[in-house]
Amino acid sequence: MSTTPIDARGPQLNAALTSLLLVLALATATTPVGVALLALQAALFLTAVVLGVQRTPAAWLFRHVVRPRLGPAQRWEDPRPPRFAQGIGLAFALTGLAGFVLGTAWLGYAATGLALVAAVLNATLQICLGCRIYGICHLPQDTFTTQENITTDTKEVAA
């Protein structure tokens, strides 16, 4: 598992994309399209958990399209808390998917809605609920650093 610091704006972009996908999934939830969209989001969460947040499609988009257009990063973060948060998102997405597939729409709406709330908080206010839970579970854990605290031997910083 990579612990190379990541630009904190990368997970924020991922949260915005996740929010969009979850809104579309909720809007079409009881249709095959809605179930497919929620399954896609679950697969994206799974990719982040298994491969790391630096190796997701959103990280690629951030690294190659968004980041070159932004100024230098002011805040770097440990990738482990966002990866943990993606695991929590996966659990909620799978619960929502099970609810819609098994005919328990209220469960699907509740689980998907909670995942959406967490994604919107991260995308808009930089409040990562899963990262906070990670911090509580792994105290003491300094997961945020400034660029000055990163050693100069770090050759490549992942998105």
PDB file of C-alpha atoms in Angstrom:
ATOM      1  CA  MET A   1       0.000   0.000   0.000  1.00  0.00           C
ATOM      2  CA  SER A   2       1.465   3.305  -1.110  1.00  0.00           C
ATOM      3  CA  THR A   3       1.886   6.020   1.487  1.00  0.00           C
ATOM      4  CA  THR A   4       3.239   8.616  -0.944  1.00  0.00           C
ATOM      5  CA  PRO A   5       1.398  11.868  -0.134  1.00  0.00           C
ATOM      6  CA  ILE A   6      -1.341  12.878  -2.552  1.00  0.00           C
ATOM      7  CA  ASP A   7      -2.620  16.294  -3.565  1.00  0.00           C
ATOM      8  CA  ALA A   8      -5.677  16.812  -1.340  1.00  0.00           C
ATOM      9  CA  ARG A   9      -7.619  18.244  -4.280  1.00  0.00           C
ATOM     10  CA  GLY A  10      -7.631  14.854  -6.027  1.00  0.00           C
ATOM     11  CA  PRO A  11      -9.997  13.142  -3.570  1.00  0.00           C
ATOM     12  CA  GLN A  12     -12.163  16.266  -3.641  1.00  0.00           C
ATOM     13  CA  LEU A  13     -12.591  15.903  -7.416  1.00  0.00           C
ATOM     14  CA  ASN A  14     -13.342  12.221  -6.922  1.00  0.00           C
ATOM     15  CA  ALA A  15     -16.022  13.143  -4.378  1.00  0.00           C
ATOM     16  CA  ALA A  16     -17.607  15.573  -6.858  1.00  0.00           C
ATOM     17  CA  LEU A  17     -17.715  12.890  -9.556  1.00  0.00           C
ATOM     18  CA  THR A  18     -19.084  10.392  -7.041  1.00  0.00           C
ATOM     19  CA  SER A  19     -21.793  12.892  -6.037  1.00  0.00           C
ATOM     20  CA  LEU A  20     -22.856  13.299  -9.648  1.00  0.00           C
ATOM     21  CA  LEU A  21     -23.009   9.556 -10.234  1.00  0.00           C
ATOM     22  CA  LEU A  22     -24.956   8.959  -7.009  1.00  0.00           C
ATOM     23  CA  VAL A  23     -27.476  11.718  -7.850  1.00  0.00           C
ATOM     24  CA  LEU A  24     -28.072  10.083 -11.237  1.00  0.00           C
ATOM     25  CA  ALA A  25     -28.355   6.653  -9.583  1.00  0.00           C
ATOM     26  CA  LEU A  26     -30.912   7.952  -7.077  1.00  0.00           C
ATOM     27  CA  ALA A  27     -32.919   9.737  -9.774  1.00  0.00           C
ATOM     28  CA  THR A  28     -33.254   6.482 -11.714  1.00  0.00           C
ATOM     29  CA  ALA A  29     -32.894   4.098  -8.778  1.00  0.00           C
ATOM     30  CA  THR A  30     -35.695   1.622  -9.418  1.00  0.00           C
ATOM     31  CA  THR A  31     -34.840   1.224 -13.107  1.00  0.00           C
ATOM     32  CA  PRO A  32     -32.135  -0.925 -14.676  1.00  0.00           C
ATOM     33  CA  VAL A  33     -30.206   2.286 -15.481  1.00  0.00           C
ATOM     34  CA  GLY A  34     -30.183   3.341 -11.826  1.00  0.00           C
ATOM     35  CA  VAL A  35     -29.048  -0.081 -10.672  1.00  0.00           C
ATOM     36  CA  ALA A  36     -26.293  -0.069 -13.319  1.00  0.00           C
ATOM     37  CA  LEU A  37     -25.121   3.398 -12.236  1.00  0.00           C
ATOM     38  CA  LEU A  38     -24.979   2.333  -8.599  1.00  0.00           C
ATOM     39  CA  ALA A  39     -23.117  -0.850  -9.602  1.00  0.00           C
ATOM     40  CA  LEU A  40     -20.644   1.314 -11.546  1.00  0.00           C
ATOM     41  CA  GLN A  41     -20.072   3.493  -8.477  1.00  0.00           C
ATOM     42  CA  ALA A  42     -19.552   0.381  -6.354  1.00  0.00           C
ATOM     43  CA  ALA A  43     -16.958  -0.817  -8.880  1.00  0.00           C
ATOM     44  CA  LEU A  44     -15.185   2.559  -8.701  1.00  0.00           C
ATOM     45  CA  PHE A  45     -15.143   2.367  -4.892  1.00  0.00           C
ATOM     46  CA  LEU A  46     -13.765  -1.185  -5.137  1.00  0.00           C
ATOM     47  CA  THR A  47     -11.010  -0.029  -7.507  1.00  0.00           C
ATOM     48  CA  ALA A  48      -9.888   2.586  -4.968  1.00  0.00           C
ATOM     49  CA  VAL A  49      -9.920   0.059  -2.138  1.00  0.00           C
ATOM     50  CA  VAL A  50      -8.024  -2.646  -4.012  1.00  0.00           C
ATOM     51  CA  LEU A  51      -5.581  -0.577  -6.094  1.00  0.00           C
ATOM     52  CA  GLY A  52      -5.406   2.608  -4.011  1.00  0.00           C
ATOM     53  CA  VAL A  53      -6.906   6.048  -4.564  1.00  0.00           C
ATOM     54  CA  GLN A  54      -3.936   6.967  -6.776  1.00  0.00           C
ATOM     55  CA  ARG A  55      -4.935   4.350  -9.375  1.00  0.00           C
ATOM     56  CA  THR A  56      -8.576   5.173 -10.029  1.00  0.00           C
ATOM     57  CA  PRO A  57     -10.077   6.729 -13.163  1.00  0.00           C
ATOM     58  CA  ALA A  58     -10.771   9.925 -11.194  1.00  0.00           C
ATOM     59  CA  ALA A  59      -7.123  10.085 -10.076  1.00  0.00           C
ATOM     60  CA  TRP A  60      -6.002   9.697 -13.688  1.00  0.00           C
ATOM     61  CA  LEU A  61      -8.369  12.500 -14.740  1.00  0.00           C
ATOM     62  CA  PHE A  62      -7.098  14.713 -11.938  1.00  0.00           C
ATOM     63  CA  ARG A  63      -3.436  13.983 -12.632  1.00  0.00           C
ATOM     64  CA  HIS A  64      -3.588  14.449 -16.426  1.00  0.00           C
ATOM     65  CA  VAL A  65      -6.380  16.971 -17.010  1.00  0.00           C
ATOM     66  CA  VAL A  66      -7.224  18.963 -13.881  1.00  0.00           C
ATOM     67  CA  ARG A  67      -3.995  19.275 -11.888  1.00  0.00           C
ATOM     68  CA  PRO A  68      -1.907  20.766 -14.743  1.00  0.00           C
ATOM     69  CA  ARG A  69      -4.409  23.642 -14.871  1.00  0.00           C
ATOM     70  CA  LEU A  70      -4.245  24.371 -11.144  1.00  0.00           C
ATOM     71  CA  GLY A  71      -1.604  26.099  -9.086  1.00  0.00           C
ATOM     72  CA  PRO A  72       0.757  24.097  -6.890  1.00  0.00           C
ATOM     73  CA  ALA A  73      -0.828  22.064  -4.139  1.00  0.00           C
ATOM     74  CA  GLN A  74      -0.961  23.746  -0.747  1.00  0.00           C
ATOM     75  CA  ARG A  75      -1.980  20.619   1.134  1.00  0.00           C
ATOM     76  CA  TRP A  76      -0.861  17.027   0.784  1.00  0.00           C
ATOM     77  CA  GLU A  77      -2.414  14.068   2.527  1.00  0.00           C
ATOM     78  CA  ASP A  78      -1.731  10.483   3.373  1.00  0.00           C
ATOM     79  CA  PRO A  79      -3.653   8.258   0.893  1.00  0.00           C
ATOM     80  CA  ARG A  80      -4.691   5.747   3.565  1.00  0.00           C
ATOM     81  CA  PRO A  81      -7.625   7.704   5.033  1.00  0.00           C
ATOM     82  CA  PRO A  82      -9.227   8.369   1.604  1.00  0.00           C
ATOM     83  CA  ARG A  83      -8.726   4.695   0.728  1.00  0.00           C
ATOM     84  CA  PHE A  84     -10.468   3.704   3.955  1.00  0.00           C
ATOM     85  CA  ALA A  85     -13.260   6.174   3.145  1.00  0.00           C
ATOM     86  CA  GLN A  86     -13.691   4.539  -0.256  1.00  0.00           C
ATOM     87  CA  GLY A  87     -14.210   1.245   1.566  1.00  0.00           C
ATOM     88  CA  ILE A  88     -16.999   2.778   3.606  1.00  0.00           C
ATOM     89  CA  GLY A  89     -18.501   4.168   0.393  1.00  0.00           C
ATOM     90  CA  LEU A  90     -18.300   0.676  -1.096  1.00  0.00           C
ATOM     91  CA  ALA A  91     -20.221  -0.768   1.858  1.00  0.00           C
ATOM     92  CA  PHE A  92     -22.980   1.838   1.452  1.00  0.00           C
ATOM     93  CA  ALA A  93     -23.123   1.389  -2.334  1.00  0.00           C
ATOM     94  CA  LEU A  94     -23.376  -2.401  -2.011  1.00  0.00           C
ATOM     95  CA  THR A  95     -26.068  -2.043   0.649  1.00  0.00           C
ATOM     96  CA  GLY A  96     -27.988   0.333  -1.618  1.00  0.00           C
ATOM     97  CA  LEU A  97     -27.552  -1.991  -4.565  1.00  0.00           C
ATOM     98  CA  ALA A  98     -28.829  -4.937  -2.533  1.00  0.00           C
ATOM     99  CA  GLY A  99     -31.833  -2.894  -1.439  1.00  0.00           C
ATOM    100  CA  PHE A 100     -32.819  -1.979  -4.997  1.00  0.00           C
ATOM    101  CA  VAL A 101     -32.140  -5.440  -6.458  1.00  0.00           C
ATOM    102  CA  LEU A 102     -33.959  -7.298  -3.678  1.00  0.00           C
ATOM    103  CA  GLY A 103     -36.996  -5.003  -3.749  1.00  0.00           C
ATOM    104  CA  THR A 104     -36.290  -3.127  -0.523  1.00  0.00           C
ATOM    105  CA  ALA A 105     -36.236   0.299  -2.123  1.00  0.00           C
ATOM    106  CA  TRP A 106     -36.207   2.165   1.215  1.00  0.00           C
ATOM    107  CA  LEU A 107     -32.898   0.476   2.085  1.00  0.00           C
ATOM    108  CA  GLY A 108     -31.481   1.329  -1.333  1.00  0.00           C
ATOM    109  CA  TYR A 109     -32.522   4.955  -1.051  1.00  0.00           C
ATOM    110  CA  ALA A 110     -31.250   5.272   2.532  1.00  0.00           C
ATOM    111  CA  ALA A 111     -27.826   3.725   1.904  1.00  0.00           C
ATOM    112  CA  THR A 112     -27.275   5.523  -1.390  1.00  0.00           C
ATOM    113  CA  GLY A 113     -28.500   8.786   0.116  1.00  0.00           C
ATOM    114  CA  LEU A 114     -26.053   8.512   3.012  1.00  0.00           C
ATOM    115  CA  ALA A 115     -23.207   7.857   0.572  1.00  0.00           C
ATOM    116  CA  LEU A 116     -24.315  10.935  -1.378  1.00  0.00           C
ATOM    117  CA  VAL A 117     -24.307  13.118   1.755  1.00  0.00           C
ATOM    118  CA  ALA A 118     -20.754  12.022   2.570  1.00  0.00           C
ATOM    119  CA  ALA A 119     -19.582  12.648  -1.004  1.00  0.00           C
ATOM    120  CA  VAL A 120     -21.170  16.107  -1.134  1.00  0.00           C
ATOM    121  CA  LEU A 121     -19.581  17.071   2.195  1.00  0.00           C
ATOM    122  CA  ASN A 122     -16.183  16.066   0.857  1.00  0.00           C
ATOM    123  CA  ALA A 123     -16.656  17.715  -2.541  1.00  0.00           C
ATOM    124  CA  THR A 124     -17.954  21.033  -1.226  1.00  0.00           C
ATOM    125  CA  LEU A 125     -16.512  21.508   2.271  1.00  0.00           C
ATOM    126  CA  GLN A 126     -13.499  19.166   2.235  1.00  0.00           C
ATOM    127  CA  ILE A 127     -15.024  17.190   5.092  1.00  0.00           C
ATOM    128  CA  CYS A 128     -14.196  13.536   4.526  1.00  0.00           C
ATOM    129  CA  LEU A 129     -16.297  11.554   6.988  1.00  0.00           C
ATOM    130  CA  GLY A 130     -14.531   8.278   6.218  1.00  0.00           C
ATOM    131  CA  CYS A 131     -11.163   9.958   6.768  1.00  0.00           C
ATOM    132  CA  ARG A 132     -12.373  11.199  10.155  1.00  0.00           C
ATOM    133  CA  ILE A 133     -13.429   7.673  11.093  1.00  0.00           C
ATOM    134  CA  TYR A 134     -10.005   6.420   9.962  1.00  0.00           C
ATOM    135  CA  GLY A 135      -8.370   8.997  12.225  1.00  0.00           C
ATOM    136  CA  ILE A 136     -10.430   7.883  15.191  1.00  0.00           C
ATOM    137  CA  CYS A 137      -9.615   4.227  14.545  1.00  0.00           C
ATOM    138  CA  HIS A 138      -5.901   4.905  14.078  1.00  0.00           C
ATOM    139  CA  LEU A 139      -5.072   7.510  16.739  1.00  0.00           C
ATOM    140  CA  PRO A 140      -2.576   9.063  16.957  1.00  0.00           C
ATOM    141  CA  GLN A 141      -2.345   9.561  13.207  1.00  0.00           C
ATOM    142  CA  ASP A 142      -1.010  12.668  11.505  1.00  0.00           C
ATOM    143  CA  THR A 143      -2.534  12.336   8.057  1.00  0.00           C
ATOM    144  CA  PHE A 144      -2.153  15.899   6.840  1.00  0.00           C
ATOM    145  CA  THR A 145       1.078  17.637   6.009  1.00  0.00           C
ATOM    146  CA  THR A 146       2.139  20.810   4.323  1.00  0.00           C
ATOM    147  CA  GLN A 147       4.434  20.816   1.336  1.00  0.00           C
ATOM    148  CA  GLU A 148       7.315  21.946   3.563  1.00  0.00           C
ATOM    149  CA  ASN A 149       7.030  18.761   5.635  1.00  0.00           C
ATOM    150  CA  ILE A 150       7.361  16.425   2.680  1.00  0.00           C
ATOM    151  CA  THR A 151      10.865  15.105   2.186  1.00  0.00           C
ATOM    152  CA  THR A 152      12.670  16.119  -0.951  1.00  0.00           C
ATOM    153  CA  ASP A 153      13.415  12.508  -1.842  1.00  0.00           C
ATOM    154  CA  THR A 154       9.800  11.976  -2.921  1.00  0.00           C
ATOM    155  CA  LYS A 155      10.255  11.793  -6.680  1.00  0.00           C
ATOM    156  CA  GLU A 156       6.669  11.624  -7.851  1.00  0.00           C
ATOM    157  CA  VAL A 157       3.607  12.690  -5.947  1.00  0.00           C
ATOM    158  CA  ALA A 158       0.479  10.819  -6.943  1.00  0.00           C
ATOM    159  CA  ALA A 159      -2.842  12.540  -7.536  1.00  0.00           C
TER     160      ALA A 159
END
